[in-house]
Coordinates of C-alpha atoms in Angstrom, one line a residue:
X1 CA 29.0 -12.9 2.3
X2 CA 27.5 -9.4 1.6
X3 CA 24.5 -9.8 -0.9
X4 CA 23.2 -6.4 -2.6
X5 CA 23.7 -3.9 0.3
X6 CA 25.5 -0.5 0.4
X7 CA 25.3 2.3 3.0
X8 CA 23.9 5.0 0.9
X9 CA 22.2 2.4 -1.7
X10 CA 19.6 1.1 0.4
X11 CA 16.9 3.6 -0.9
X12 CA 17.0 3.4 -4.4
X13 CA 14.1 4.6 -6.5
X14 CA 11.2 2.3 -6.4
X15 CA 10.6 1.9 -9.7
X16 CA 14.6 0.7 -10.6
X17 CA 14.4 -1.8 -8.2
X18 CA 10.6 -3.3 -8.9
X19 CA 11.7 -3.4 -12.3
X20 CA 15.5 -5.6 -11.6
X21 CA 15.3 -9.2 -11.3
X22 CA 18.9 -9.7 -10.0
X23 CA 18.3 -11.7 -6.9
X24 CA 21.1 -13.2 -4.3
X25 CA 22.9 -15.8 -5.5
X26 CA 21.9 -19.5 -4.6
X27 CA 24.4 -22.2 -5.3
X28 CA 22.9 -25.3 -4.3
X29 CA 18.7 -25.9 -4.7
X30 CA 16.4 -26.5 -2.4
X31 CA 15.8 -30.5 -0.8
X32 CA 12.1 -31.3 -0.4
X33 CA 10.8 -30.9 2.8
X34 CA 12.7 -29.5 5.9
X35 CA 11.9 -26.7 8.9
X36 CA 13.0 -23.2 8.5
X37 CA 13.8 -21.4 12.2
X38 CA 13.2 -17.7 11.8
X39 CA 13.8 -15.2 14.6
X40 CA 10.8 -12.9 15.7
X41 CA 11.5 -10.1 18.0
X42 CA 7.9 -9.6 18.7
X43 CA 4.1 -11.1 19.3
X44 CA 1.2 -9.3 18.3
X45 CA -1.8 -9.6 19.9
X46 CA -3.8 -10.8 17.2
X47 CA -3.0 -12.6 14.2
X48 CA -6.1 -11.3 11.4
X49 CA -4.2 -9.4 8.5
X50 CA -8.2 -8.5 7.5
X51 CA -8.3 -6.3 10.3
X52 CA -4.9 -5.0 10.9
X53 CA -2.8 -4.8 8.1
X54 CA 0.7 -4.3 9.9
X55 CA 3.7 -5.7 8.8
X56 CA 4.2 -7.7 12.3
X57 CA 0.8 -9.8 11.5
X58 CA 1.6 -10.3 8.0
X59 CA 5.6 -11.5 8.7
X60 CA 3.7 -14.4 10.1
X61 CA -0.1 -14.7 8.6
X62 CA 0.6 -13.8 5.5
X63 CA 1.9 -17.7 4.9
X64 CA -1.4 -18.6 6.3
X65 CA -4.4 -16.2 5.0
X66 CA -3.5 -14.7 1.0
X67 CA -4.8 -11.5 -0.6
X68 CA -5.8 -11.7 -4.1
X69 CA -2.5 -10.2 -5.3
X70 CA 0.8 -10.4 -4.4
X71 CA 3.4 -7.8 -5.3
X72 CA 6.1 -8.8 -8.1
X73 CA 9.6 -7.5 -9.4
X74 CA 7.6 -9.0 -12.9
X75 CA 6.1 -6.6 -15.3
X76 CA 3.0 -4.7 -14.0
X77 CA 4.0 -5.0 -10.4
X78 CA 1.4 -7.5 -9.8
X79 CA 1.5 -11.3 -8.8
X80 CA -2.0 -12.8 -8.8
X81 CA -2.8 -15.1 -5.9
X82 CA -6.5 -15.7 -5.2
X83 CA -7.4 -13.5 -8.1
X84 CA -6.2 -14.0 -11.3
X85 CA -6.9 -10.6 -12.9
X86 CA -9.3 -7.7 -12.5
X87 CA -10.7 -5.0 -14.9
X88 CA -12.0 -1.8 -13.9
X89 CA -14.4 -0.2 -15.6
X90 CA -14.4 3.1 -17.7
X91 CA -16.5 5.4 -15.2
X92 CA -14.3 3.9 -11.9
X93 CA -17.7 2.9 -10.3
X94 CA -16.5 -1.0 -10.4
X95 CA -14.1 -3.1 -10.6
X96 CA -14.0 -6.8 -11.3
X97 CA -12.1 -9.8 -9.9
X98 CA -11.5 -12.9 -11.7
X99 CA -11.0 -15.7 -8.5
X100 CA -9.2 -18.2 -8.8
X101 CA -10.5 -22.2 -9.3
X102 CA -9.9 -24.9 -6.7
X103 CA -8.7 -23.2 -4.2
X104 CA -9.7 -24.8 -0.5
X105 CA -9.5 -23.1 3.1
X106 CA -7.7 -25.4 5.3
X107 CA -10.2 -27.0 7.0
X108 CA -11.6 -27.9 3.3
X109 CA -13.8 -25.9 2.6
X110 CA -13.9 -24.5 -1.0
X111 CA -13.2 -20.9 -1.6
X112 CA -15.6 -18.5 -3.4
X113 CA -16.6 -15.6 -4.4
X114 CA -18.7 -15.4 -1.2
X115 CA -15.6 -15.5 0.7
X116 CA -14.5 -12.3 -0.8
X117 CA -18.1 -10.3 -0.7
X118 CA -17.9 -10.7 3.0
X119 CA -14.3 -9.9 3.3
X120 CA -14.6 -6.4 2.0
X121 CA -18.3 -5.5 2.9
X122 CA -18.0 -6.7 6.8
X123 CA -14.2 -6.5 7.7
X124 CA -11.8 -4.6 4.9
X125 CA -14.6 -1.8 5.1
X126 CA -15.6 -1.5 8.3
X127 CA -12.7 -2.8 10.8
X128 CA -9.7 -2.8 9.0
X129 CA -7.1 0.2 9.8
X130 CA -5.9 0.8 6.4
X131 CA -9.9 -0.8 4.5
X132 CA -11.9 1.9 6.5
X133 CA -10.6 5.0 4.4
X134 CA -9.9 3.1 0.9
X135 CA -12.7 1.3 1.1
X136 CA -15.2 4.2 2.5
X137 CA -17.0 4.1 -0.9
X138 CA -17.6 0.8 -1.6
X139 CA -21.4 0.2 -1.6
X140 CA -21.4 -3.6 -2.3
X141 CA -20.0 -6.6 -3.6
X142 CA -21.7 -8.7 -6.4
X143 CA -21.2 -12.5 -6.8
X144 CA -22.7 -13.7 -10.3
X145 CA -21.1 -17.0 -9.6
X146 CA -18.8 -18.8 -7.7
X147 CA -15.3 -16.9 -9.0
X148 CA -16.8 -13.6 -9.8
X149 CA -16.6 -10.7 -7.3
X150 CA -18.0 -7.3 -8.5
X151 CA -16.9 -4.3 -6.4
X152 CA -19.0 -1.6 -7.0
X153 CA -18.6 1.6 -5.6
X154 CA -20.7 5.2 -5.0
X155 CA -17.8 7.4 -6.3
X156 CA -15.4 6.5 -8.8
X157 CA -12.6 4.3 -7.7
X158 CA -8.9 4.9 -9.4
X159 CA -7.9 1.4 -10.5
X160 CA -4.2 2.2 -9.7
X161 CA -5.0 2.9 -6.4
X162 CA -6.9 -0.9 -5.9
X163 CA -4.0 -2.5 -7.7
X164 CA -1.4 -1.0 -5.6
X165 CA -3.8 -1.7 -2.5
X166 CA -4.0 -5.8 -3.1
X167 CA -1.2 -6.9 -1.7
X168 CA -1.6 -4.7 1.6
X169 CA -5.7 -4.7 2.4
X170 CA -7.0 -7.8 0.6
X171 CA -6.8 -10.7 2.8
X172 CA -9.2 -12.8 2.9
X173 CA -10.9 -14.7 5.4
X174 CA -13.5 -17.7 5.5
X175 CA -16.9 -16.4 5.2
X176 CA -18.0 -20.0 7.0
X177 CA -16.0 -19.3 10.4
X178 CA -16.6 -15.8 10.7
X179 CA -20.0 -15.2 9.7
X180 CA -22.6 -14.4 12.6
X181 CA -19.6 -14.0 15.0
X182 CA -17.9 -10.6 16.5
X183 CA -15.1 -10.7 14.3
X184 CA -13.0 -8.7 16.3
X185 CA -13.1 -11.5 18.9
X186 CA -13.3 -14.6 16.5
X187 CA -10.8 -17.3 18.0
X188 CA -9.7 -17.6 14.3
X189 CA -7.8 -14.6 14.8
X190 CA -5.5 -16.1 17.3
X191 CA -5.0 -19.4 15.3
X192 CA -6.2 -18.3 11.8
X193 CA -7.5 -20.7 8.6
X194 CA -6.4 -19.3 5.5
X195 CA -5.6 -20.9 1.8
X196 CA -2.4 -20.1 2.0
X197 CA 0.7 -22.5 1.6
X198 CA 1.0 -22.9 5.3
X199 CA -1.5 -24.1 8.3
X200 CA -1.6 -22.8 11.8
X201 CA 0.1 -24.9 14.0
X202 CA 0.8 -23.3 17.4
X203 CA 2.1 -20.5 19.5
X204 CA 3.7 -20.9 22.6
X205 CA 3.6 -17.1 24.4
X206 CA 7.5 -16.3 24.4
X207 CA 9.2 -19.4 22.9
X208 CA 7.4 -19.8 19.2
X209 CA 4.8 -19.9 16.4
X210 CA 5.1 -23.3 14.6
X211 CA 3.0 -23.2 10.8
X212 CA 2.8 -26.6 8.6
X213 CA 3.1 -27.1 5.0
X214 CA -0.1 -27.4 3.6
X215 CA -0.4 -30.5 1.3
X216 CA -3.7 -29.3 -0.5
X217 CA -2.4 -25.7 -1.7
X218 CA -4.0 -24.9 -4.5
X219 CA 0.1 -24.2 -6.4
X220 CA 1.0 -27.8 -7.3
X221 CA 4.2 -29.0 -5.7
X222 CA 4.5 -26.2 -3.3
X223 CA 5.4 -25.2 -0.1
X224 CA 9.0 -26.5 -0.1
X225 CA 9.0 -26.2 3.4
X226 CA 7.3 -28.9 6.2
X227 CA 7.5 -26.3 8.7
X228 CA 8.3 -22.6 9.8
X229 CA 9.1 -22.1 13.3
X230 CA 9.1 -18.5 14.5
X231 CA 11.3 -17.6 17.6
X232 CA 10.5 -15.1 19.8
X233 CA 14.0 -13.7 20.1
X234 CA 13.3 -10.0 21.5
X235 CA 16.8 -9.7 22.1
X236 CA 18.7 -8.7 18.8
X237 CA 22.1 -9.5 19.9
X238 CA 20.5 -13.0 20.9
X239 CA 18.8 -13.0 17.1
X240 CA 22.6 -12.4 16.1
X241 CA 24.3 -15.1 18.3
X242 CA 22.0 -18.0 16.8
X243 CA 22.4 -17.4 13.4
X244 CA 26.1 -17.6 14.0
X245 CA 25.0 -20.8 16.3
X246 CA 23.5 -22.4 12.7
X247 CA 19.9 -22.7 15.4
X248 CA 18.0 -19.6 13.0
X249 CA 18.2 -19.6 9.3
X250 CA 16.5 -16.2 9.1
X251 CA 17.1 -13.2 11.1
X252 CA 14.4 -10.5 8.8
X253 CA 13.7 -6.5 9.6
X254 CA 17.2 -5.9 10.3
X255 CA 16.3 -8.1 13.5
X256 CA 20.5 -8.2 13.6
X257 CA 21.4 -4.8 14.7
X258 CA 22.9 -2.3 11.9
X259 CA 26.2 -2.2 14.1
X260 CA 27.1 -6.0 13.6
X261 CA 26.4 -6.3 9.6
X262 CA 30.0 -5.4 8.5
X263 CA 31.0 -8.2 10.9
X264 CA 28.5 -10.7 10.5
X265 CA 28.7 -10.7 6.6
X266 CA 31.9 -12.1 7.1
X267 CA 30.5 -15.5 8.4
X268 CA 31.0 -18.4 6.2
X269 CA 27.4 -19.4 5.7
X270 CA 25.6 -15.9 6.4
X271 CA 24.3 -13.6 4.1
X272 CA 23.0 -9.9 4.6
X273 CA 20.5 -9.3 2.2
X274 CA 18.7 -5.7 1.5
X275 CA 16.4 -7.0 -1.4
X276 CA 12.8 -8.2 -0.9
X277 CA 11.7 -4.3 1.3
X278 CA 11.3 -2.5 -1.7
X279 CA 7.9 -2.0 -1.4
X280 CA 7.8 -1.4 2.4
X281 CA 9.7 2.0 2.6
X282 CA 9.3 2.6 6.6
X283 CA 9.3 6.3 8.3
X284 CA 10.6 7.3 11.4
X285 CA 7.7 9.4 12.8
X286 CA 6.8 11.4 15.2
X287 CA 3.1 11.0 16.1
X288 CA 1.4 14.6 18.2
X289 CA -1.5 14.4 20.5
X290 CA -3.0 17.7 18.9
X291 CA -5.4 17.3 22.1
X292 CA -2.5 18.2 24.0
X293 CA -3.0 21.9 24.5
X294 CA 1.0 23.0 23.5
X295 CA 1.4 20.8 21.1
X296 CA -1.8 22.0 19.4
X297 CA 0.1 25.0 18.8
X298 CA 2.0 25.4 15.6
X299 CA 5.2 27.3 16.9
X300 CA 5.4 24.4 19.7
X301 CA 5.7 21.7 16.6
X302 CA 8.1 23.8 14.5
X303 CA 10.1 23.8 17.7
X304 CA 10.4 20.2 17.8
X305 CA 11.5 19.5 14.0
X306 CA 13.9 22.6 14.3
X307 CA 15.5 20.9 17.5
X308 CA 16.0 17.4 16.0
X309 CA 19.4 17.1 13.9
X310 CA 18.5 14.6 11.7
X311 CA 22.2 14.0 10.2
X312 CA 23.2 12.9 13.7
X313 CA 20.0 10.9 13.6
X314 CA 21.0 8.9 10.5
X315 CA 24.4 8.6 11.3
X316 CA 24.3 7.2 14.8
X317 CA 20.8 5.6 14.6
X318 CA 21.2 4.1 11.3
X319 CA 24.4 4.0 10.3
X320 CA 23.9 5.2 6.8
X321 CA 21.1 3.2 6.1
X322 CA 18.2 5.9 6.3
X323 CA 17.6 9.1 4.4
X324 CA 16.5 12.0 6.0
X325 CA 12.4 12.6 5.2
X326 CA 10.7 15.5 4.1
X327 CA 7.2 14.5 4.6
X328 CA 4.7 11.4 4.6
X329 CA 6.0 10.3 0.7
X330 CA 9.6 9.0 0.8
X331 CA 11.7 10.5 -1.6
X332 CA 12.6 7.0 -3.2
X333 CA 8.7 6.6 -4.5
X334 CA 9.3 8.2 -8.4
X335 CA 5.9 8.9 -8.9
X336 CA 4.1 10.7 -5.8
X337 CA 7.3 12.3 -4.4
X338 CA 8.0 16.0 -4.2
X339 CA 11.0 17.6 -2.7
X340 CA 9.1 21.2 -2.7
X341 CA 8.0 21.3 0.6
X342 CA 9.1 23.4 4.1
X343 CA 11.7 22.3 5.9
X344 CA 12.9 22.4 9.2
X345 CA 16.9 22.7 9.7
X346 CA 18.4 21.9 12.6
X347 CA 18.5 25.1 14.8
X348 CA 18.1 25.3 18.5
X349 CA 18.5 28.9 18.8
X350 CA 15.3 28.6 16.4
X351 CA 13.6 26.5 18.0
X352 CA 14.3 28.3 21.4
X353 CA 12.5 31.6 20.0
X354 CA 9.7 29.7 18.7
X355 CA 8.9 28.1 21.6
X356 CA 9.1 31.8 23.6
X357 CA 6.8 33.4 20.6
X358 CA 4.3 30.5 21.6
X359 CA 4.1 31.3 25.1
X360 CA 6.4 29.3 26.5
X361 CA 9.6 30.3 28.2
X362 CA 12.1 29.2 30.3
X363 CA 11.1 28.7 33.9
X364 CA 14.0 28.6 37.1
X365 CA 15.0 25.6 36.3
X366 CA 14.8 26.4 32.9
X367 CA 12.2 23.8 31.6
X368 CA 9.1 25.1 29.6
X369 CA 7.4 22.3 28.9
X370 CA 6.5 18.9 30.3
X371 CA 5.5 16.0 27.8
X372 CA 4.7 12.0 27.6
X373 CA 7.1 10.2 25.2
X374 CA 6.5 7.2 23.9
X375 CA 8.4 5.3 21.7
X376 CA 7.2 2.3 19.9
X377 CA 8.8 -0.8 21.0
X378 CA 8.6 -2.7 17.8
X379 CA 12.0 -1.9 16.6
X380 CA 15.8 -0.7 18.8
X381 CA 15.8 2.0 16.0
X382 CA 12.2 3.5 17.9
X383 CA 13.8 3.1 20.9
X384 CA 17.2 5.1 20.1
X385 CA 15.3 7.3 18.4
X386 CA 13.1 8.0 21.2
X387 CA 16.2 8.2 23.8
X388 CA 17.8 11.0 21.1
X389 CA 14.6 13.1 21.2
X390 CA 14.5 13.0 25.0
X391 CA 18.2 14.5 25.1
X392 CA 17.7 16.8 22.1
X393 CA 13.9 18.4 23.6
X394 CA 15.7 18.9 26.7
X395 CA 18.1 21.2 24.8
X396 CA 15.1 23.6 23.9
X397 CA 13.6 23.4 27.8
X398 CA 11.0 20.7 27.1
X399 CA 11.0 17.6 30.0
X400 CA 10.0 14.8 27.7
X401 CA 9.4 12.0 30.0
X402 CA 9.8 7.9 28.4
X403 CA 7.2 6.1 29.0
X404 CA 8.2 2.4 28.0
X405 CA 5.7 -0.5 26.9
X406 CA 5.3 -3.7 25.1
X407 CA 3.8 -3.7 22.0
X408 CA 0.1 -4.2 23.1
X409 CA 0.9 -1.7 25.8
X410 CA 1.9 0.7 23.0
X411 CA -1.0 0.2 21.0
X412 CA -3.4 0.8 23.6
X413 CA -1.9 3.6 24.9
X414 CA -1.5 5.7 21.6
X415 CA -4.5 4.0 19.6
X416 CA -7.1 3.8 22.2
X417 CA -6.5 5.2 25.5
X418 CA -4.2 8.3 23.7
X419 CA -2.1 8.5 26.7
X420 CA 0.1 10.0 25.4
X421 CA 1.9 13.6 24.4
X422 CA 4.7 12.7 21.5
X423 CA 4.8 8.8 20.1
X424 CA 8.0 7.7 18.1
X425 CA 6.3 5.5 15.4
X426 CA 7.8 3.2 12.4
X427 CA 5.0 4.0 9.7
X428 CA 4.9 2.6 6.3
X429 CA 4.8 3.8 2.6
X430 CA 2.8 1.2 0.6
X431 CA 3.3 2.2 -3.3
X432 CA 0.4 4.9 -2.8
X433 CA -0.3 7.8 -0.3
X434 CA -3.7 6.5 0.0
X435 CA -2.1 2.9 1.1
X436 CA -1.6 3.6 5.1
X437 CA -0.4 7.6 5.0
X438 CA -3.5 9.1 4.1
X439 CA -5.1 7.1 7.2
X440 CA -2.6 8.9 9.6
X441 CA -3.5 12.6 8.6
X442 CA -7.3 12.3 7.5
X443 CA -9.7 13.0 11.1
X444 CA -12.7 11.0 12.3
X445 CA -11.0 7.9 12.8
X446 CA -12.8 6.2 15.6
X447 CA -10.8 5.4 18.6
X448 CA -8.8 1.6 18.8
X449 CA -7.5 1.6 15.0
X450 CA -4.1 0.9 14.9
X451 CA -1.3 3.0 12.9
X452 CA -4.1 5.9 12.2
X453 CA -4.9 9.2 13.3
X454 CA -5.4 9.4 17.2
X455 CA -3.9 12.5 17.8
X456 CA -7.1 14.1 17.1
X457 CA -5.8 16.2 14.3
X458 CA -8.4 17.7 12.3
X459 CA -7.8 20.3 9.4
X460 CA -10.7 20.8 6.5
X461 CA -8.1 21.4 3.6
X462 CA -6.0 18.1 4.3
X463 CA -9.1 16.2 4.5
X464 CA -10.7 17.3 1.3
X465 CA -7.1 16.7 -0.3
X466 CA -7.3 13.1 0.5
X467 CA -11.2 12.6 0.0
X468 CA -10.8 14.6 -3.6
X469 CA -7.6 12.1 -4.4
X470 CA -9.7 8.7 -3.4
X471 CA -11.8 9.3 -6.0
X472 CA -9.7 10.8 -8.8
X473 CA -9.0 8.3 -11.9
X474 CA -6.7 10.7 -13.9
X475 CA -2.8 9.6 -12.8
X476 CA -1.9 12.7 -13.2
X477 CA -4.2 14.3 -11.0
X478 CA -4.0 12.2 -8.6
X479 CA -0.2 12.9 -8.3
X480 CA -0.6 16.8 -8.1
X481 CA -3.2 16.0 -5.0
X482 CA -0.3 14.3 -3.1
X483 CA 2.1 16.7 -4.1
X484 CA -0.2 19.4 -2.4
X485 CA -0.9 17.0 0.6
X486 CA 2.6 17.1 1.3
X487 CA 3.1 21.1 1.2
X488 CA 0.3 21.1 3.1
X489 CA 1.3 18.4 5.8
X490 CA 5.2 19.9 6.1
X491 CA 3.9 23.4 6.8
X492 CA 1.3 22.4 9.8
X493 CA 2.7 19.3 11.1
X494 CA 0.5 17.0 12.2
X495 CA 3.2 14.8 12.1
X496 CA 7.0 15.1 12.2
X497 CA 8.5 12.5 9.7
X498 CA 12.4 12.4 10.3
X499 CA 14.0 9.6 8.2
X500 CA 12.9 7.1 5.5
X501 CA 14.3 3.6 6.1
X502 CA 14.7 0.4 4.8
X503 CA 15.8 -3.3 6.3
X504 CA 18.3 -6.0 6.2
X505 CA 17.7 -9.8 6.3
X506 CA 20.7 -12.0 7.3
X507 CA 20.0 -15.4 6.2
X508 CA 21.9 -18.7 6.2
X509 CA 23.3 -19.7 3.0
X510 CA 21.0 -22.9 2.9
X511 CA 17.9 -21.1 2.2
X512 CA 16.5 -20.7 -1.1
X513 CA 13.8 -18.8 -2.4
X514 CA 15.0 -15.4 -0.5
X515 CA 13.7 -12.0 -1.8
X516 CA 11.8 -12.8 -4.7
X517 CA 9.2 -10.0 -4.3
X518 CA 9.5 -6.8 -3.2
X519 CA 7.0 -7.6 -0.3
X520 CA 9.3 -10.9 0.2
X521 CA 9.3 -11.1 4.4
X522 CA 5.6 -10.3 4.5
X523 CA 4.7 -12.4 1.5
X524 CA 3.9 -16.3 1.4
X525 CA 6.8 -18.2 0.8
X526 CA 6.1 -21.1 -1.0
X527 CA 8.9 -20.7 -3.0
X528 CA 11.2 -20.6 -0.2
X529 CA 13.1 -23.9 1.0
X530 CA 16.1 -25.6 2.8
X531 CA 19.0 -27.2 0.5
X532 CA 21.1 -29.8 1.9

């Protein structure tokens, strides 16, 4: 059965689909009880959503550790979890968090307000990738009592921005475990203790991650579930063969590739569903090591968008399930988007000149230009896309050599080591341009943070765009700022977005509780259960 997808539908406006409720059918309801078997083609390193907020971590941590909101297809957007409202105040300088009663971290301890404080002042702030830039301003958190957090902060603070932020950089950790400990190094980040619906179990490198229901969550009567089991099924064709098998329920981030959908919907007791990503708008991206002395050339980086034919891109790559991008904003985000940008047609014989006017011609064997290309190995879409640009560079005289790793290979390389000349990366809109895009264009990020700047871009104007937008409360303002970011972004490119995509879950018709949030794969699933 083929549950809410279409080719060219996938990429709907956000704010139509956060506002529909229509959800994939369910005939039967869920039994108490039972283990879900989901396929995971990856392992990260590390398992702390507080200090890397990637959507790898939270697939599997996020049933464990919760943020004080979770994203809803309800009014306001908004699902509280360890918060149960906030209120910011006229001037921007505070906000303040309502926590939730009787909550308990898993080893039973109670949760407080304490728990929160320490959160945002010693890992959101200063370690987390996306908590370093939208929390730069926060001077300190205030704990009146036991479920009262007050953030305060130097410049004003827009309260859109911190409700759209929740779901994404909130996580919060036990102040008990962490405290007086390098929390980059905590053992709790490998086997983490949260208040979330589900308890660490184990990991086994290359087989599984096993989580157990947790019978004190604080929401009566939930999990559903005894037991998630992740499998570490690398191989998608392998992810597609079990579900067929009936051993996976779950196959998520279009973990079945593109090319077998139209068969596999046809599978009595498979489902391909596209809800439940609607709020996690990825973008096929071309990361530049600025340090790299061609690259920091201008001409050199029009040459590259000029020689990529994005059309082919989204019809080989993805099938039809991408559009092509214009920038670091998707066009499916109805507020922050704007079409009025440069673009960069397809044009070799462009891209050839440019490439000459930069210094750069063809040599005997008509190469100009040799360059490390890595592609992140997260995703087959990455990798395609970084075999494409290898044959379509080479079409404009630049040797762009693949350099393959696993994903903590990849990391290091680009994040830390910056090893490389041209990355492929799968970066994410999050509701706001201050929500993990900002953090790839704004300079001064320190070395070893994830999904951020490491190309060692640096360019005053963009900078003060996104310092000047942090702090502004008017909407309205705060829109035109991203609208200039973008012009500004597409005419220098520090990075070369090339599509806007979406995913697919294929899902056995005995789960229930699928896609009920537009964060649904990297959200808790309590809800979620097994019917008969």
């Amino acid at each position: 059965m083929l549950a809410t997808i279409s080719r060219r539908g996938v990429l709907t406006g956000t704010a139509a689909l956060l506002g529909s409720t229509a959800l994939p059918c369910r005939a039967r309801a869920a039994a108490p009880g039972g283990r879900l078997i989901v396929a995971a083609d990856s392992e990260p390193r590390q398992l702390n959503p507080a200090i890397v907020a990637s959507n790898g971590v939270f697939f599997i941590t996020s049933k464990v550790i919760e943020p004080l909101a979770e994203a809803s297809y309800g009014p306001g957007g908004l699902r509280p979890l360890l918060a149960t409202g906030w209120e910011g105040s006229e001037d921007g300088h505070s906000v303040t968090f309502t926590l939730r009663e009787g909550v308990l971290w898993h080893d039973g301890t109670p949760f407080s307000s304490a728990d929160v404080a320490f959160s945002a002042m010693e890992v959101w702030k200063p370690l987390q990738n996306i908590g370093r830039a939208l929390f730069a301003n926060l001077e300190a958190v205030e704990t009146p009592d036991a479920l009262t957090a007050i953030f305060r902060f130097s410049q004003p603070m827009p309260l859109q921005l911190i409700a759209n932020a929740l779901p994404v950089v909130s996580s919060v950790l036990p102040k008990h475990l962490y405290e007086g400990t390098d929390i980059a190094t905590n053992p709790a980040n490998a086997a983490p203790i949260g208040t979330g619906p589900f308890r660490w179990g184990a990991h086994r490198p290359g087989e599984y991650y096993l989580l157990r229901g947790n019978d004190s969550y604080w929401d009566k009567g939930l999990p559903l579930l005894d037991e998630i089991v992740y499998r570490v099924l690398p191989d998608r064709a392998a992810a597609a063969s079990s579900l067929e098998a009936g051993e996976v329920h779950l196959a998520a981030f279009s973990a079945v590739p593109l090319s077998d959908l139209d068969r596999i919907a046809r599978v009595p007791g498979l489902e391909v569903v596209t809800k439940g990503y609607e709020a996690l708008t990825y973008q096929l991206t071309i990361e530049i090591n600025h340090r790299t002395e061609a690259l920091s050339k201008l001409k050199v980086r029009q040459a590259i968008a000029h020689a990529i034919d994005r059309d082919f891109v989204l019809k080989t790559i993805f099938l039809g399930y991408a559009e092509a991008a214009t920038g670091p904003v998707p066009a499916n985000d109805p507020t922050f988007y704007t079409p009025d940008v440069a673009t960069y047609p397809f044009d070799i014989a462009t891209a050839r000149a440019l490439l000459d006017e930069a210094g750069y011609p063809e040599g005997p064997d008509g190469t100009r230009l040799r360059l490390r290309l890595l592609p992140a190995p997260y995703f087959s879409e990455t990798r395609q896309f970084g075999d494409y640009l290898r044959q379509a560079l080479a079409a404009i005289g630049i040797d762009a050599r693949i350099e393959p790793h696993d994903a903590a290979g990849h990391i290091r390389a680009v994040y830390t080591d910056h090893a490389f000349d041209l990355a492929i990366a799968p970066t994410v809109f999050r509701a706001d341009p201050a929500i993990s895009t900002t953090i790839l264009l704004r300079s001064g990020m320190p070395p070893g943070v994830p999904f951020s700047n490491q190309g060692g871009y640096a360019d005053a104007g963009i900078d003060a765009v996104i310092d000047e937008a942090l702090v502004t409360l008017d909407p309205a303002a705060r829109v035109a700022l991203y609208r200039k970011l973008q012009r500004l972004v597409a005419a220098d490119l520090p990075i070369i977005n090339v599509a806007d995509w979406s995913f697919t879950s294929v899902v056995s018709d005995r789960v229930t509780g699928i896609a009920t949030n537009p964060r649904w794969v990297v959200s808790n699933w309590a809800d979620t259960g097994l019917s008969q």
